[in-house]
Amino acid sequence: MKISIFGLGYVGAVSLACLARDGHDVIGVDIDATKLDLIRQGKTPVVEEGMVDLMKDVVAAGRVTVTTDAVHAVLNSDISLVCVGTPSAANGSQDQGAVLRLAESMGVAIREKAAPHVVVFRSTLVPGTVEDVLRPIIENGSGKKDGEGFHLCFQPEFLREGSSIRDYDKPPFTVVGANHDYPAERLKALFGHLPCNFLKTSVRSAEMMKYCCNNFHALKITFANETARLCAALGVDPFEVMDLVCQDTQLNISRAYLKPGYAFGGSCLPKDLRATTYLAKRHDVEIPMLAGIMQSNRNHVDVAVNKVLETGKRKVGFVGLSFKTGTDDLRESPLVSLAEQLLGKGVQLSIYDPEVHLSRLLGANKNFIERHVPHIGELLKPELADVVAEAEVLVVGLSSKEVFADLARLARPGQKIIDLVNLPNVADIQADVEGLCW
Ligand SMILES: NC(=O)c1ccc[n+]([C@@H]2O[C@H](COP(=O)([O-])OP(=O)(O)OC[C@H]3O[C@@H](n4cnc5c(N)ncnc54)[C@H](O)[C@@H]3O)[C@@H](O)[C@H]2O)c1
């Protein structure tokens, strides 16, 4: 394929070398003449393992040319990969200066080109940038429509500096955000041979997931480092601890707990986080990330409180009260805290939870609910049908097949459901279902 690459920093230079190695003709474009000169001489503009030899080989093979002329590059290629920098601005926002200027040049170039050019943004871009910002610039400049006269898509880059050629050849996956099949097919022709899944998704999800990946990496590093600081203060070996943590691939290093939903609660997570935070404080160890978790969890409950109050309705039915489906444990249940806050605002509650029977509650569990929702006995109903019948708004916090089926049968048009569990059968439910944050 004939490929133009805009921006010859780490991402662009490594892509240029690897694509040329794989037999493609590549035109490199950069505004930095020094980088272009280095490449012309068969030298690498970035320090990366394997790049010195690879760049020498591909330039000698005659598969690489470089230019500062964006129009020339577009006219002489089938597809452009945009890899310009998107650094932080002083206020923390993304500085999109380079990519905005480039979009203008792209528009001019595409105006002159007869065949529908494919533009693949590989720079990390805040969600919405391709569709809301770059597309209008290129459409205005070219006088053509995305999906007709040219094709835009977003393909996040996952290589890491230091191992970028290896990462190029073995990425975790190839993710392509595209609204049409054609650009995704072109990218499959370029990257489909790599030993990983090729996933086509919406442009916005592809933009967002790149941030999630980097945020998750940062979060994991900080988790290990906060743990190490606390371990050091306690005389515990942090390497041994983290190695053990990583050996659990069922609950720790796994998909577990990584699905959006309602707040966490129960008799373990909150109390153990609190004890950890206290321990750190006692040893003068700062662990702001771990210490911030409980606040974030409370913020999540607040979102649910506001969602219910914003309906302006006073009769609210709860489906579920315990901290998770299938248990009667009410201790630190975030549904109890939602109920408590709504009662405080004068909302009338009725509650159904198949596992929670007041007469059977014992010990700490009983004390907890009596302290937080003193008249719980008057609010609990034995039948879901009664709660649905009474409620103007239903809060669904129970995830069970029976509940899903009952809601499809019982909920009525005009009724509102605030969905905390990502109901799988929204289409079968007659009420107006609103997800907590989806
Ligand atoms: N560096 C990484 O490991 C990595 C990994 C994944 C994603 N990314 C993302 O990829 C993008 C590029 O990162 P990088 O580290 O390669 O950046 P970089 O700063 O090393 O290189 C960017 C290049 O773009 C050039 N440039 C700027 N404006 C241009 C224009 N109008 N036309 C042509 N070239 C232009 C610059 O001269 C520079 O050579 C960023 O959005 C980054 O967040 C980087």
Coordinates of N, CA and C in Angstrom, one line a residue, residues 242-353:
M242 N 2.9 -7.8 46.4 CA 2.4 -7.6 45.0 C 2.4 -8.8 44.2
D243 N 3.5 -9.6 44.4 CA 3.6 -10.9 43.6 C 2.4 -11.8 44.0
L244 N 2.1 -11.8 45.2 CA 0.9 -12.7 45.7 C -0.4 -12.1 45.1
V245 N -0.5 -10.8 45.2 CA -1.7 -10.1 44.6 C -1.9 -10.5 43.2
C246 N -0.8 -10.5 42.4 CA -0.9 -10.7 41.0 C -1.1 -12.2 40.7
Q247 N -0.8 -13.1 41.6 CA -1.1 -14.5 41.3 C -2.6 -14.8 41.3
D248 N -3.4 -14.0 41.9 CA -4.8 -14.2 41.8 C -5.3 -13.7 40.5
T249 N -5.5 -14.6 39.5 CA -6.0 -14.2 38.2 C -7.5 -14.4 38.1
Q250 N -8.1 -14.7 39.3 CA -9.6 -14.9 39.3 C -10.3 -13.6 39.6
L251 N -9.8 -13.0 40.7 CA -10.5 -11.7 41.2 C -9.6 -10.5 41.0
N252 N -8.3 -10.6 41.0 CA -7.4 -9.5 40.9 C -7.0 -9.1 39.5
I253 N -6.2 -9.9 38.9 CA -5.8 -9.6 37.5 C -6.7 -10.3 36.6
S254 N -7.9 -9.7 36.4 CA -8.9 -10.3 35.6 C -10.0 -9.3 35.3
R255 N -11.0 -9.8 34.6 CA -12.1 -8.8 34.2 C -13.0 -8.5 35.4
A256 N -12.8 -9.2 36.6 CA -13.7 -9.0 37.7 C -13.6 -7.6 38.2
Y257 N -14.8 -7.1 38.6 CA -14.9 -5.7 39.1 C -14.7 -4.6 38.1
L258 N -14.6 -4.9 36.8 CA -14.3 -3.8 35.9 C -15.5 -3.5 35.0
K259 N -16.7 -3.8 35.5 CA -17.9 -3.4 34.8 C -18.6 -2.3 35.4
P260 N -18.9 -1.2 34.7 CA -19.7 -0.1 35.3 C -20.9 -0.6 36.0
G261 N -21.3 0.0 37.1 CA -22.4 -0.4 37.8 C -22.7 0.6 38.9
Y262 N -23.3 0.1 40.0 CA -23.5 1.0 41.2 C -22.3 0.9 42.1
A263 N -22.4 1.7 43.2 CA -21.3 1.8 44.2 C -21.0 0.5 44.8
F264 N -19.8 0.3 45.4 CA -19.5 -0.9 46.2 C -19.9 -0.7 47.6
G265 N -20.0 -1.8 48.3 CA -20.4 -1.7 49.7 C -20.1 -3.0 50.4
G266 N -20.9 -3.3 51.4 CA -20.8 -4.6 52.1 C -19.9 -4.5 53.3
S267 N -19.7 -5.7 53.8 CA -19.0 -5.8 55.2 C -17.5 -5.8 55.1
C268 N -17.0 -5.8 53.9 CA -15.5 -5.9 53.8 C -14.8 -4.7 53.1
L269 N -15.2 -4.4 51.9 CA -14.4 -3.4 51.1 C -14.3 -2.0 51.9
P270 N -15.5 -1.5 52.3 CA -15.4 -0.2 53.0 C -14.5 -0.2 54.3
K271 N -14.8 -1.2 55.1 CA -14.1 -1.3 56.4 C -12.6 -1.5 56.2
D272 N -12.2 -2.3 55.2 CA -10.8 -2.6 55.0 C -10.1 -1.4 54.4
L273 N -10.8 -0.7 53.5 CA -10.2 0.5 53.0 C -10.0 1.6 54.1
R274 N -11.0 1.7 55.0 CA -10.9 2.6 56.1 C -9.7 2.3 57.0
A275 N -9.6 0.9 57.3 CA -8.5 0.5 58.2 C -7.1 0.8 57.5
T276 N -7.0 0.6 56.2 CA -5.8 0.8 55.5 C -5.4 2.3 55.5
T277 N -6.4 3.1 55.3 CA -6.2 4.6 55.3 C -5.7 5.0 56.7
Y278 N -6.4 4.5 57.7 CA -6.0 4.8 59.1 C -4.6 4.4 59.4
L279 N -4.3 3.2 59.0 CA -2.9 2.6 59.2 C -1.9 3.5 58.6
A280 N -2.2 4.0 57.4 CA -1.2 4.8 56.7 C -1.0 6.2 57.4
K281 N -2.2 6.7 57.9 CA -2.1 8.0 58.6 C -1.3 7.8 59.9
R282 N -1.5 6.7 60.6 CA -0.8 6.5 61.8 C 0.7 6.4 61.6
H283 N 1.1 5.9 60.4 CA 2.6 5.8 60.1 C 3.1 7.0 59.2
D284 N 2.2 8.0 59.1 CA 2.6 9.2 58.3 C 2.9 8.9 56.9
V285 N 2.2 8.0 56.3 CA 2.4 7.6 54.9 C 1.2 8.2 54.1
E286 N 1.5 8.9 53.1 CA 0.5 9.5 52.2 C 0.0 8.5 51.2
I287 N -1.2 8.1 51.1 CA -1.7 7.2 50.1 C -3.0 7.9 49.5
P288 N -2.8 9.0 48.8 CA -4.0 9.8 48.4 C -5.0 9.0 47.4
M289 N -4.4 8.1 46.6 CA -5.3 7.4 45.7 C -6.2 6.4 46.5
L290 N -5.6 5.6 47.3 CA -6.4 4.7 48.1 C -7.4 5.4 49.0
A291 N -6.9 6.5 49.6 CA -7.7 7.3 50.5 C -8.8 8.0 49.8
G292 N -8.7 8.2 48.5 CA -9.8 8.9 47.8 C -10.9 7.9 47.3
I293 N -10.7 6.6 47.5 CA -11.6 5.7 46.9 C -13.0 5.8 47.6
M294 N -13.0 5.9 48.9 CA -14.3 6.0 49.6 C -15.1 7.2 49.1
Q295 N -14.4 8.4 49.0 CA -15.1 9.6 48.5 C -15.7 9.4 47.1
S296 N -14.9 8.8 46.2 CA -15.4 8.5 44.9 C -16.6 7.6 44.9
N297 N -16.6 6.7 45.8 CA -17.8 5.8 46.0 C -19.0 6.5 46.5
R298 N -18.8 7.4 47.4 CA -19.9 8.3 47.9 C -20.4 9.1 46.7
N299 N -19.5 9.6 45.9 CA -20.0 10.5 44.8 C -20.9 9.7 43.8
H300 N -20.6 8.4 43.7 CA -21.4 7.5 42.9 C -22.8 7.3 43.4
V301 N -22.9 7.2 44.8 CA -24.2 7.2 45.4 C -24.9 8.5 45.2
D302 N -24.2 9.6 45.3 CA -24.8 10.9 45.1 C -25.4 11.0 43.7
V303 N -24.8 10.4 42.7 CA -25.3 10.5 41.3 C -26.7 9.8 41.3
A304 N -26.8 8.6 42.0 CA -28.1 7.9 42.0 C -29.1 8.8 42.8
V305 N -28.7 9.4 43.9 CA -29.7 10.2 44.7 C -30.2 11.3 43.8
N306 N -29.3 12.0 43.1 CA -29.7 13.1 42.2 C -30.6 12.6 41.1
K307 N -30.3 11.5 40.5 CA -31.1 10.9 39.4 C -32.5 10.7 39.9
V308 N -32.7 10.2 41.1 CA -34.0 10.0 41.6 C -34.7 11.3 41.9
L309 N -34.0 12.2 42.6 CA -34.7 13.5 42.9 C -35.0 14.3 41.7
E310 N -34.2 14.2 40.7 CA -34.4 15.0 39.4 C -35.8 14.6 38.7
T311 N -36.2 13.4 39.0 CA -37.5 12.9 38.4 C -38.7 13.8 39.0
G312 N -38.4 14.4 40.2 CA -39.5 15.2 40.8 C -40.6 14.3 41.4
K313 N -40.5 13.0 41.3 CA -41.5 12.1 41.9 C -41.3 11.8 43.3
R314 N -42.3 11.5 44.1 CA -42.2 11.3 45.5 C -42.3 9.8 45.9
K315 N -43.0 9.0 45.0 CA -43.2 7.6 45.4 C -42.2 6.8 44.7
V316 N -41.2 6.3 45.5 CA -40.1 5.5 44.9 C -40.1 4.1 45.4
G317 N -39.9 3.2 44.4 CA -39.8 1.8 44.8 C -38.4 1.3 44.6
F318 N -37.9 0.5 45.6 CA -36.6 -0.1 45.5 C -36.7 -1.5 45.1
V319 N -36.0 -2.0 44.1 CA -35.9 -3.4 43.8 C -34.4 -3.8 44.2
G320 N -34.3 -4.3 45.4 CA -33.0 -4.6 46.0 C -32.7 -3.7 47.1
L321 N -32.0 -4.2 48.2 CA -31.6 -3.4 49.3 C -30.2 -3.8 49.8
S322 N -30.0 -5.1 49.7 CA -28.7 -5.6 50.3 C -27.5 -5.2 49.4
F323 N -26.3 -5.4 49.9 CA -25.2 -4.8 49.2 C -24.9 -5.5 47.9
K324 N -25.3 -6.8 47.7 CA -25.3 -7.4 46.4 C -26.3 -8.5 46.3
T325 N -26.6 -8.8 45.0 CA -27.7 -9.7 44.7 C -27.4 -11.1 45.3
G326 N -28.4 -11.7 46.0 CA -28.2 -13.1 46.5 C -27.8 -13.1 47.9
T327 N -27.7 -12.0 48.6 CA -27.4 -12.0 50.0 C -28.4 -11.1 50.8
D328 N -28.5 -11.3 52.1 CA -29.3 -10.4 52.9 C -28.5 -9.4 53.7
D329 N -27.2 -9.4 53.4 CA -26.2 -8.5 54.1 C -26.5 -7.1 53.8
L330 N -27.0 -6.3 54.7 CA -27.3 -4.9 54.5 C -26.2 -4.0 55.0
R331 N -25.2 -4.5 55.6 CA -24.1 -3.7 56.2 C -23.4 -2.9 55.1
E332 N -23.4 -1.6 55.3 CA -22.8 -0.7 54.3 C -23.2 -0.9 52.9
S333 N -24.5 -1.3 52.8 CA -25.0 -1.4 51.4 C -25.2 0.0 50.8
P334 N -24.7 0.2 49.6 CA -24.9 1.5 49.0 C -26.4 1.8 48.7
L335 N -27.2 0.7 48.6 CA -28.6 0.9 48.4 C -29.3 1.4 49.7
V336 N -28.8 1.0 50.8 CA -29.3 1.5 52.1 C -28.9 3.0 52.2
S337 N -27.7 3.3 51.8 CA -27.4 4.7 51.9 C -28.2 5.6 50.9
L338 N -28.5 5.0 49.8 CA -29.4 5.7 48.8 C -30.8 5.9 49.5
A339 N -31.3 4.8 50.1 CA -32.6 4.9 50.7 C -32.6 5.9 51.8
E340 N -31.6 5.9 52.6 CA -31.4 6.8 53.8 C -31.5 8.3 53.3
Q341 N -30.7 8.6 52.2 CA -30.7 9.9 51.7 C -32.0 10.4 51.1
L342 N -32.7 9.4 50.4 CA -34.0 9.8 49.8 C -35.0 10.0 50.9
L343 N -35.0 9.1 51.9 CA -36.0 9.3 53.0 C -35.8 10.7 53.7
G344 N -34.5 11.1 53.8 CA -34.2 12.4 54.4 C -34.7 13.5 53.6
K345 N -35.0 13.3 52.3 CA -35.5 14.3 51.4 C -37.0 14.2 51.3
G346 N -37.6 13.4 52.1 CA -39.0 13.3 52.2 C -39.7 12.4 51.1
V347 N -38.8 11.5 50.5 CA -39.4 10.6 49.5 C -40.1 9.4 50.2
Q348 N -41.2 9.0 49.6 CA -41.9 7.8 50.2 C -41.3 6.6 49.5
L349 N -40.8 5.7 50.4 CA -40.2 4.5 49.8 C -41.0 3.2 50.1
S350 N -40.9 2.3 49.1 CA -41.3 0.9 49.4 C -40.2 0.1 48.8
I351 N -39.9 -1.0 49.5 CA -38.7 -1.8 49.1 C -39.0 -3.3 49.0
Y352 N -38.5 -3.9 47.9 CA -38.6 -5.3 47.7 C -37.2 -5.9 47.6
D353 N -36.9 -6.9 48.4 CA -35.6 -7.6 48.2 C -35.9 -9.0 48.7

